Amino acid sequence: MIDAATLISLLNDVAVSIFGGLLSASFCGALNTRRNCRLFWLGMALILIPQGAVCFFWTEEFQRQIYPLILHLPLLILLYILTGKRLWPTISILSAYLFCQMRRWLALLTAAVLPGEELTQKLAELAFTLPLLLILLRFTAPAIRQFMYHPVRTQCQFGLIPALYYVFDYLTRIYTNLLSSGSPVVVEFMPTVCCAAYLLFLLHNSAEERRRSLLQQVQDNLQLQMNQAAREISDLRESQAVTAKHRHDLRHHLQYLLSCIENGQTERAKDYISGICAELEAQQVKHYCENEAVNLILSAFVKRAERAGIQIDIRGTLPTDISVSDNDLCVILSNALENALHACLPIAADGTACTVIVEFRFQVQNGRLFLQIINPCREEVRFEKGIPMSSRPGHGIGVQSIRALVARHDGDCQFLFQDGLFILRLFL
């Protein structure tokens, strides 16, 4: 006849086995089909049979010592069959074992408060099993499953703490009495591991934050280039439409000129030809410098500025081949001119004349580029550590992109506000 204590102990062993097995299967996505669910529960039933035999014929201490052989190893084989994966089922089992510690600690806390320590602990473990399992399956398992698709290195980093805890628990609590002996080296081991893990988390998170910032900057730069390309395409379409119009009207132009010549109106014909040439010339991309990419950027911004009533004065020129790539140079120039035009728009809207000065100097000897852009600015500019700050949402990204690209080329940039003029100077 089985007494109550033995029955509770047996039920608790079955509960913790199902708790760990179900968590492990959920962590590695082994329950994604009905077939897998049926195989899993069949496998768990086969695993629990030898575990129950051990409970009847051997002591509880012996059962804990061979627990990896009668539960963890068969469970690992079962999950491998269900998922076809090797590494992640191992990490899933180690993680589930770590979460079993929460169940045990809650039971220990209950036993410390209520009388009947050993029996109360077993009953508390049984009571906490289902609620804790449901919480972990609902909130924790989906997040852990995402790591299954990460690279092997990330999976190993994730499984490091559960693996250390697994080894530590068996070496100090099950196979030996080192933990209960109170040795400071043993007692302080896991807190030290937690500190080391926290430090590694900080370093890893900092590196990830820098990587995200760089990716965000690249994305912003690409978006800027896309916007610039869209504007250039719009200008080209407009130019193409005008060219098509002139081509369509060419026959009428020639008939008119022929009529003028036949009637001896030579000067009138010359004026008509000059007007057509001027109109065609206005649609062409102007030549500002030898660098084709920069020339396209300048041409596009000059047209935008003229439509807004803003003048752009371009001084100096750039050769075709310089040390800075076209992508970086276009991003810097586009951001700088975008900010300059944005500052000039309120001034031009009031009918006040305003001019943006763009100055290039390229030193052939050392391959260094000097760029200076000066634009009027009505509002006072706030600086923090020499960097202009914007309170408008979505602004300030251009300055960050400029500084990042200048730093990448070991250059220097300077932002100034003097006598109502905002000045950007940079060396690349």
Short mmCIF file of C-alpha atoms in Angstrom, two decimals:
data_model
loop_
_atom_site.label_atom_id
_atom_site.label_comp_id
_atom_site.label_asym_id
_atom_site.label_seq_id
_atom_site.Cartn_x
_atom_site.Cartn_y
_atom_site.Cartn_z
CA MET A 1 0.00 0.00 0.00
CA ILE A 2 1.44 3.35 -1.05
CA ASP A 3 1.36 5.98 1.67
CA ALA A 4 0.34 9.59 1.00
CA ALA A 5 3.88 10.95 1.07
CA THR A 6 5.10 8.42 -1.50
CA LEU A 7 2.11 9.09 -3.74
CA ILE A 8 2.65 12.83 -3.61
CA SER A 9 6.35 12.32 -4.35
CA LEU A 10 5.50 10.11 -7.34
CA LEU A 11 2.95 12.61 -8.69
CA ASN A 12 5.48 15.39 -8.26
CA ASP A 13 8.09 13.44 -10.24
CA VAL A 14 5.60 12.88 -13.07
CA ALA A 15 4.56 16.56 -12.97
CA VAL A 16 8.13 17.89 -13.20
CA SER A 17 8.90 15.45 -16.02
CA ILE A 18 5.89 16.64 -18.02
CA PHE A 19 6.67 20.25 -17.10
CA GLY A 20 10.25 20.01 -18.43
CA GLY A 21 9.36 17.82 -21.40
CA LEU A 22 6.51 20.04 -22.60
CA LEU A 23 8.60 23.19 -22.19
CA SER A 24 11.50 21.61 -24.10
CA ALA A 25 9.23 20.54 -26.95
CA SER A 26 7.63 23.97 -27.11
CA PHE A 27 11.00 25.76 -27.06
CA CYS A 28 12.21 23.84 -30.12
CA GLY A 29 8.91 23.92 -32.01
CA ALA A 30 8.35 20.18 -31.88
CA LEU A 31 4.58 20.50 -31.39
CA ASN A 32 3.77 22.27 -34.63
CA THR A 33 1.71 19.42 -36.13
CA ARG A 34 -0.85 16.93 -34.82
CA ARG A 35 1.42 14.05 -35.79
CA ASN A 36 4.26 15.50 -33.75
CA CYS A 37 1.95 16.06 -30.78
CA ARG A 38 0.82 12.44 -30.84
CA LEU A 39 4.40 11.19 -31.14
CA PHE A 40 5.53 13.47 -28.34
CA TRP A 41 2.93 12.27 -25.86
CA LEU A 42 3.58 8.66 -26.85
CA GLY A 43 7.29 9.22 -26.32
CA MET A 44 6.70 10.90 -22.95
CA ALA A 45 4.58 7.92 -21.83
CA LEU A 46 7.40 5.54 -22.76
CA ILE A 47 9.91 7.75 -20.93
CA LEU A 48 7.82 7.90 -17.76
CA ILE A 49 7.56 4.07 -17.49
CA PRO A 50 11.23 3.45 -16.55
CA GLN A 51 11.14 6.55 -14.37
CA GLY A 52 8.22 5.08 -12.41
CA ALA A 53 10.08 1.76 -12.08
CA VAL A 54 13.09 3.56 -10.62
CA CYS A 55 10.81 5.30 -8.10
CA PHE A 56 9.47 1.95 -6.85
CA PHE A 57 12.72 -0.05 -6.71
CA TRP A 58 15.39 2.52 -5.88
CA THR A 59 15.80 5.47 -3.62
CA GLU A 60 14.89 9.05 -4.55
CA GLU A 61 18.56 10.06 -4.34
CA PHE A 62 19.55 7.40 -6.88
CA GLN A 63 16.71 8.53 -9.13
CA ARG A 64 18.03 12.13 -9.11
CA GLN A 65 21.51 10.91 -9.95
CA ILE A 66 20.44 8.94 -13.03
CA TYR A 67 17.81 11.50 -14.06
CA PRO A 68 19.85 12.65 -17.12
CA LEU A 69 19.91 9.06 -18.38
CA ILE A 70 16.26 8.13 -17.79
CA LEU A 71 14.68 11.44 -18.82
CA HIS A 72 16.97 14.01 -20.47
CA LEU A 73 18.73 11.68 -22.89
CA PRO A 74 15.51 9.94 -24.10
CA LEU A 75 13.82 13.34 -24.37
CA LEU A 76 16.74 14.64 -26.45
CA ILE A 77 16.42 11.68 -28.81
CA LEU A 78 12.66 12.21 -29.06
CA LEU A 79 13.04 15.93 -29.90
CA TYR A 80 15.72 15.14 -32.45
CA ILE A 81 13.33 12.72 -34.17
CA LEU A 82 10.52 15.31 -34.15
CA THR A 83 12.56 18.31 -35.32
CA GLY A 84 15.55 16.89 -37.16
CA LYS A 85 17.79 19.35 -35.29
CA ARG A 86 20.76 18.50 -33.10
CA LEU A 87 21.88 21.58 -31.21
CA TRP A 88 18.63 23.36 -30.45
CA PRO A 89 16.85 20.43 -28.72
CA THR A 90 19.81 20.26 -26.32
CA ILE A 91 19.56 23.98 -25.59
CA SER A 92 15.79 23.64 -25.18
CA ILE A 93 16.17 20.89 -22.57
CA LEU A 94 18.82 22.89 -20.69
CA SER A 95 16.58 25.98 -20.74
CA ALA A 96 13.58 24.00 -19.51
CA TYR A 97 15.72 22.60 -16.68
CA LEU A 98 16.64 26.16 -15.73
CA PHE A 99 12.97 27.16 -15.59
CA CYS A 100 12.28 24.20 -13.31
CA GLN A 101 14.31 26.13 -10.75
CA MET A 102 11.51 28.73 -10.59
CA ARG A 103 9.03 26.01 -9.68
CA ARG A 104 11.32 24.62 -7.00
CA TRP A 105 12.11 28.03 -5.51
CA LEU A 106 8.44 29.00 -5.25
CA ALA A 107 7.81 25.70 -3.45
CA LEU A 108 10.75 26.31 -1.08
CA LEU A 109 9.41 29.78 -0.31
CA THR A 110 5.99 28.33 0.47
CA ALA A 111 7.53 25.63 2.67
CA ALA A 112 9.51 28.27 4.58
CA VAL A 113 6.29 30.11 5.42
CA LEU A 114 3.94 27.19 6.10
CA PRO A 115 4.51 24.26 8.52
CA GLY A 116 5.42 20.75 7.40
CA GLU A 117 8.44 21.61 5.33
CA GLU A 118 9.02 18.50 3.15
CA LEU A 119 5.40 17.60 2.46
CA THR A 120 4.44 21.24 1.99
CA GLN A 121 7.23 21.67 -0.53
CA LYS A 122 6.03 18.68 -2.58
CA LEU A 123 2.43 19.90 -2.52
CA ALA A 124 3.52 23.43 -3.47
CA GLU A 125 5.56 22.11 -6.39
CA LEU A 126 2.48 20.28 -7.63
CA ALA A 127 0.31 23.39 -7.16
CA PHE A 128 2.70 25.69 -9.01
CA THR A 129 3.32 23.33 -11.92
CA LEU A 130 0.29 24.09 -14.09
CA PRO A 131 0.06 27.90 -13.61
CA LEU A 132 3.79 28.36 -14.18
CA LEU A 133 3.73 26.05 -17.20
CA LEU A 134 0.86 27.97 -18.81
CA ILE A 135 2.62 31.31 -18.23
CA LEU A 136 5.88 30.07 -19.73
CA LEU A 137 4.16 28.49 -22.72
CA ARG A 138 2.15 31.66 -23.36
CA PHE A 139 4.80 34.35 -22.93
CA THR A 140 8.26 32.76 -22.89
CA ALA A 141 8.18 29.91 -25.42
CA PRO A 142 7.42 32.08 -28.50
CA ALA A 143 10.36 34.37 -27.71
CA ILE A 144 12.74 31.46 -27.12
CA ARG A 145 11.66 29.71 -30.33
CA GLN A 146 12.86 32.73 -32.32
CA PHE A 147 16.45 31.91 -31.36
CA MET A 148 16.08 28.58 -33.15
CA TYR A 149 16.45 30.44 -36.46
CA HIS A 150 19.51 32.43 -35.39
CA PRO A 151 23.09 31.46 -36.31
CA VAL A 152 24.75 28.67 -34.33
CA ARG A 153 26.95 31.18 -32.51
CA THR A 154 23.90 33.06 -31.20
CA GLN A 155 22.26 29.79 -30.16
CA CYS A 156 25.37 28.81 -28.20
CA GLN A 157 25.43 32.21 -26.49
CA PHE A 158 21.79 31.76 -25.53
CA GLY A 159 22.38 28.26 -24.15
CA LEU A 160 25.53 29.13 -22.18
CA ILE A 161 23.80 30.13 -18.92
CA PRO A 162 21.37 27.14 -18.87
CA ALA A 163 24.30 24.79 -19.57
CA LEU A 164 26.39 26.28 -16.74
CA TYR A 165 23.45 26.04 -14.37
CA TYR A 166 22.80 22.41 -15.35
CA VAL A 167 26.40 21.39 -14.69
CA PHE A 168 26.60 23.47 -11.50
CA ASP A 169 23.36 22.01 -10.09
CA TYR A 170 24.36 18.40 -10.67
CA LEU A 171 27.93 18.82 -9.46
CA THR A 172 27.15 20.78 -6.30
CA ARG A 173 23.68 19.58 -5.24
CA ILE A 174 22.97 16.12 -6.68
CA TYR A 175 26.30 14.34 -7.10
CA THR A 176 27.99 16.13 -4.16
CA ASN A 177 27.05 18.26 -1.14
CA LEU A 178 29.27 21.20 -2.05
CA LEU A 179 26.38 23.68 -2.19
CA SER A 180 24.96 22.70 1.20
CA SER A 181 28.45 22.73 2.70
CA GLY A 182 28.45 26.52 2.41
CA SER A 183 31.81 26.85 0.65
CA PRO A 184 32.08 30.52 -0.43
CA VAL A 185 33.60 29.53 -3.79
CA VAL A 186 30.60 27.33 -4.60
CA VAL A 187 27.94 29.63 -3.14
CA GLU A 188 29.26 32.66 -5.03
CA PHE A 189 29.74 30.83 -8.34
CA MET A 190 26.29 31.39 -9.86
CA PRO A 191 26.07 35.05 -8.73
CA THR A 192 29.44 35.56 -10.40
CA VAL A 193 28.13 33.88 -13.55
CA CYS A 194 25.12 36.22 -13.46
CA CYS A 195 27.44 39.24 -13.17
CA ALA A 196 29.57 38.01 -16.06
CA ALA A 197 26.46 37.34 -18.14
CA TYR A 198 25.17 40.84 -17.39
CA LEU A 199 28.50 42.34 -18.45
CA LEU A 200 28.48 40.35 -21.69
CA PHE A 201 24.88 41.44 -22.25
CA LEU A 202 25.89 45.09 -21.88
CA LEU A 203 28.81 44.73 -24.28
CA HIS A 204 26.72 42.80 -26.78
CA ASN A 205 23.83 45.24 -26.51
CA SER A 206 26.19 48.19 -27.01
CA ALA A 207 27.65 46.60 -30.13
CA GLU A 208 24.16 45.84 -31.44
CA GLU A 209 23.09 49.41 -30.76
CA ARG A 210 26.04 50.75 -32.75
CA ARG A 211 25.22 48.32 -35.55
CA ARG A 212 21.57 49.39 -35.54
CA SER A 213 22.62 53.03 -35.59
CA LEU A 214 24.89 52.39 -38.56
CA LEU A 215 22.14 50.50 -40.39
CA GLN A 216 19.69 53.30 -39.65
CA GLN A 217 22.17 55.79 -41.04
CA VAL A 218 22.65 53.70 -44.16
CA GLN A 219 18.89 53.44 -44.54
CA ASP A 220 18.50 57.20 -44.19
CA ASN A 221 21.24 57.78 -46.74
CA LEU A 222 19.62 55.37 -49.17
CA GLN A 223 16.29 57.07 -48.66
CA LEU A 224 17.92 60.41 -49.37
CA GLN A 225 19.49 59.06 -52.53
CA MET A 226 16.14 57.60 -53.60
CA ASN A 227 14.44 60.95 -53.06
CA GLN A 228 17.18 62.70 -55.01
CA ALA A 229 16.92 60.16 -57.83
CA ALA A 230 13.14 60.65 -57.89
CA ARG A 231 13.61 64.40 -58.23
CA GLU A 232 16.15 63.91 -61.02
CA ILE A 233 13.80 61.52 -62.82
CA SER A 234 11.03 64.11 -62.49
CA ASP A 235 13.28 66.77 -64.01
CA LEU A 236 14.28 64.43 -66.82
CA ARG A 237 10.62 63.64 -67.52
CA GLU A 238 9.85 67.33 -67.64
CA SER A 239 12.75 67.91 -70.00
CA GLN A 240 11.65 64.96 -72.15
CA ALA A 241 8.11 66.32 -72.29
CA VAL A 242 9.37 69.70 -73.47
CA THR A 243 11.62 68.02 -76.04
CA ALA A 244 8.71 65.94 -77.31
CA LYS A 245 6.62 69.09 -77.58
CA HIS A 246 9.30 70.82 -79.61
CA ARG A 247 9.70 67.79 -81.81
CA HIS A 248 5.97 67.74 -82.39
CA ASP A 249 5.98 71.46 -83.18
CA LEU A 250 9.09 71.29 -85.34
CA ARG A 251 7.08 71.20 -88.56
CA HIS A 252 5.17 74.32 -87.54
CA HIS A 253 8.41 76.09 -86.59
CA LEU A 254 9.95 75.30 -89.96
CA GLN A 255 6.86 76.49 -91.83
CA TYR A 256 6.92 79.75 -89.90
CA LEU A 257 10.64 80.25 -90.57
CA LEU A 258 10.14 79.46 -94.25
CA SER A 259 7.36 82.05 -94.40
CA CYS A 260 9.61 84.65 -92.74
CA ILE A 261 12.45 83.97 -95.20
CA GLU A 262 10.13 84.08 -98.23
CA ASN A 263 8.81 87.45 -97.06
CA GLY A 264 12.29 88.81 -96.40
CA GLN A 265 11.80 89.01 -92.61
CA THR A 266 15.27 87.74 -91.75
CA GLU A 267 15.60 89.47 -88.36
CA ARG A 268 12.25 88.15 -87.26
CA ALA A 269 13.34 84.63 -88.20
CA LYS A 270 16.61 85.07 -86.24
CA ASP A 271 14.74 86.21 -83.13
CA TYR A 272 12.38 83.27 -83.40
CA ILE A 273 15.31 80.85 -83.67
CA SER A 274 17.02 82.48 -80.66
CA GLY A 275 13.87 82.09 -78.57
CA ILE A 276 13.57 78.40 -79.39
CA CYS A 277 17.26 77.82 -78.60
CA ALA A 278 16.95 79.61 -75.24
CA GLU A 279 13.95 77.50 -74.31
CA LEU A 280 15.78 74.30 -75.20
CA GLU A 281 18.90 75.41 -73.35
CA ALA A 282 16.89 75.98 -70.17
CA GLN A 283 15.92 72.31 -70.10
CA GLN A 284 19.47 70.99 -70.20
CA VAL A 285 21.47 69.92 -67.15
CA LYS A 286 23.88 72.77 -66.51
CA HIS A 287 27.59 72.14 -66.19
CA TYR A 288 28.89 73.21 -62.79
CA CYS A 289 31.92 70.94 -62.36
CA GLU A 290 33.72 67.99 -63.94
CA ASN A 291 32.40 65.50 -61.39
CA GLU A 292 29.27 64.07 -62.99
CA ALA A 293 27.55 62.93 -59.79
CA VAL A 294 28.06 66.26 -58.03
CA ASN A 295 27.00 68.09 -61.18
CA LEU A 296 23.67 66.23 -61.19
CA ILE A 297 23.09 66.99 -57.51
CA LEU A 298 23.87 70.68 -57.98
CA SER A 299 21.68 70.91 -61.06
CA ALA A 300 18.72 69.35 -59.27
CA PHE A 301 19.05 71.59 -56.21
CA VAL A 302 19.54 74.73 -58.30
CA LYS A 303 16.24 74.04 -60.06
CA ARG A 304 14.48 73.44 -56.74
CA ALA A 305 15.95 76.64 -55.34
CA GLU A 306 14.95 78.72 -58.37
CA ARG A 307 11.36 77.48 -58.11
CA ALA A 308 11.33 78.62 -54.45
CA GLY A 309 12.91 81.98 -55.24
CA ILE A 310 16.32 81.08 -53.78
CA GLN A 311 19.64 81.68 -55.51
CA ILE A 312 22.55 79.23 -55.29
CA ASP A 313 26.00 80.65 -55.94
CA ILE A 314 28.45 77.86 -56.82
CA ARG A 315 32.13 78.72 -56.52
CA GLY A 316 34.99 76.46 -57.46
CA THR A 317 34.88 73.11 -59.18
CA LEU A 318 35.62 69.43 -58.65
CA PRO A 319 37.60 67.09 -60.90
CA THR A 320 36.22 63.76 -62.07
CA ASP A 321 38.42 61.57 -59.85
CA ILE A 322 38.67 62.45 -56.17
CA SER A 323 39.41 60.40 -53.06
CA VAL A 324 35.79 60.51 -51.82
CA SER A 325 33.34 58.09 -53.44
CA ASP A 326 30.41 59.47 -55.41
CA ASN A 327 27.92 57.91 -52.96
CA ASP A 328 29.47 59.54 -49.89
CA LEU A 329 29.97 62.88 -51.61
CA CYS A 330 26.39 62.95 -52.90
CA VAL A 331 25.00 62.07 -49.47
CA ILE A 332 27.02 64.83 -47.80
CA LEU A 333 26.18 67.43 -50.44
CA SER A 334 22.49 66.48 -50.63
CA ASN A 335 22.07 66.61 -46.85
CA ALA A 336 23.87 69.94 -46.60
CA LEU A 337 21.92 71.56 -49.45
CA GLU A 338 18.64 70.11 -48.17
CA ASN A 339 19.24 71.74 -44.78
CA ALA A 340 20.31 75.02 -46.44
CA LEU A 341 17.19 75.22 -48.63
CA HIS A 342 14.98 74.33 -45.68
CA ALA A 343 16.43 77.26 -43.72
CA CYS A 344 15.96 79.64 -46.68
CA LEU A 345 12.34 78.75 -47.48
CA PRO A 346 10.72 81.01 -44.82
CA ILE A 347 12.94 83.92 -45.94
CA ALA A 348 12.13 83.45 -49.63
CA ALA A 349 8.43 83.06 -48.83
CA ASP A 350 8.43 86.63 -47.46
CA GLY A 351 9.89 87.93 -50.73
CA THR A 352 13.33 88.57 -49.22
CA ALA A 353 16.26 87.79 -51.49
CA CYS A 354 18.48 85.02 -50.16
CA THR A 355 21.50 83.23 -51.60
CA VAL A 356 23.12 79.93 -50.70
CA ILE A 357 26.87 79.95 -51.32
CA VAL A 358 28.47 76.61 -52.21
CA GLU A 359 32.25 76.69 -52.35
CA PHE A 360 34.53 73.82 -53.45
CA ARG A 361 38.29 73.58 -53.22
CA PHE A 362 40.19 70.41 -54.10
CA GLN A 363 43.86 70.05 -53.25
CA VAL A 364 45.48 67.81 -55.83
CA GLN A 365 48.69 67.34 -53.83
CA ASN A 366 47.16 65.52 -50.87
CA GLY A 367 43.77 64.67 -52.36
CA ARG A 368 41.87 66.67 -49.71
CA LEU A 369 38.50 68.26 -50.42
CA PHE A 370 37.24 71.47 -48.82
CA LEU A 371 33.52 72.21 -48.92
CA GLN A 372 31.82 75.28 -47.48
CA ILE A 373 28.11 76.03 -47.62
CA ILE A 374 26.75 79.33 -46.30
CA ASN A 375 23.07 80.11 -46.08
CA PRO A 376 20.97 82.73 -44.33
CA CYS A 377 19.00 81.45 -41.35
CA ARG A 378 16.26 83.40 -39.64
CA GLU A 379 16.00 81.33 -36.46
CA GLU A 380 18.71 81.19 -33.83
CA VAL A 381 20.52 77.83 -33.96
CA ARG A 382 21.01 75.90 -30.74
CA PHE A 383 24.31 74.02 -30.44
CA GLU A 384 25.37 71.18 -28.15
CA LYS A 385 29.11 70.48 -28.14
CA GLY A 386 29.44 72.26 -31.47
CA ILE A 387 26.62 70.29 -33.13
CA PRO A 388 23.44 72.07 -34.28
CA MET A 389 20.35 70.65 -32.64
CA SER A 390 16.85 70.65 -34.10
CA SER A 391 13.65 70.52 -32.08
CA ARG A 392 11.52 69.57 -35.09
CA PRO A 393 10.65 65.84 -35.30
CA GLY A 394 12.41 64.00 -38.10
CA HIS A 395 15.14 66.65 -38.44
CA GLY A 396 18.79 66.40 -37.45
CA ILE A 397 19.41 63.16 -39.35
CA GLY A 398 21.24 65.02 -42.12
CA VAL A 399 23.78 66.45 -39.68
CA GLN A 400 24.36 63.00 -38.18
CA SER A 401 24.92 61.51 -41.64
CA ILE A 402 27.39 64.25 -42.55
CA ARG A 403 29.37 63.81 -39.33
CA ALA A 404 29.44 60.02 -39.68
CA LEU A 405 30.72 60.11 -43.27
CA VAL A 406 33.29 62.79 -42.49
CA ALA A 407 34.56 60.73 -39.55
CA ARG A 408 34.76 57.65 -41.79
CA HIS A 409 37.14 59.55 -44.09
CA ASP A 410 39.21 60.85 -41.12
CA GLY A 411 38.06 64.36 -41.98
CA ASP A 412 36.77 67.27 -39.97
CA CYS A 413 33.54 69.28 -40.05
CA GLN A 414 32.54 72.53 -38.39
CA PHE A 415 29.11 74.12 -37.87
CA LEU A 416 28.86 77.87 -37.16
CA PHE A 417 26.16 80.49 -36.83
CA GLN A 418 27.35 84.09 -37.31
CA ASP A 419 25.38 87.25 -38.07
CA GLY A 420 22.31 85.38 -39.28
CA LEU A 421 24.34 83.02 -41.47
CA PHE A 422 24.69 79.29 -40.95
CA ILE A 423 28.07 77.98 -42.09
CA LEU A 424 29.13 74.40 -42.75
CA ARG A 425 32.79 73.72 -43.37
CA LEU A 426 34.26 70.27 -43.87
CA PHE A 427 37.52 68.68 -44.98
CA LEU A 428 37.64 65.21 -46.48
#
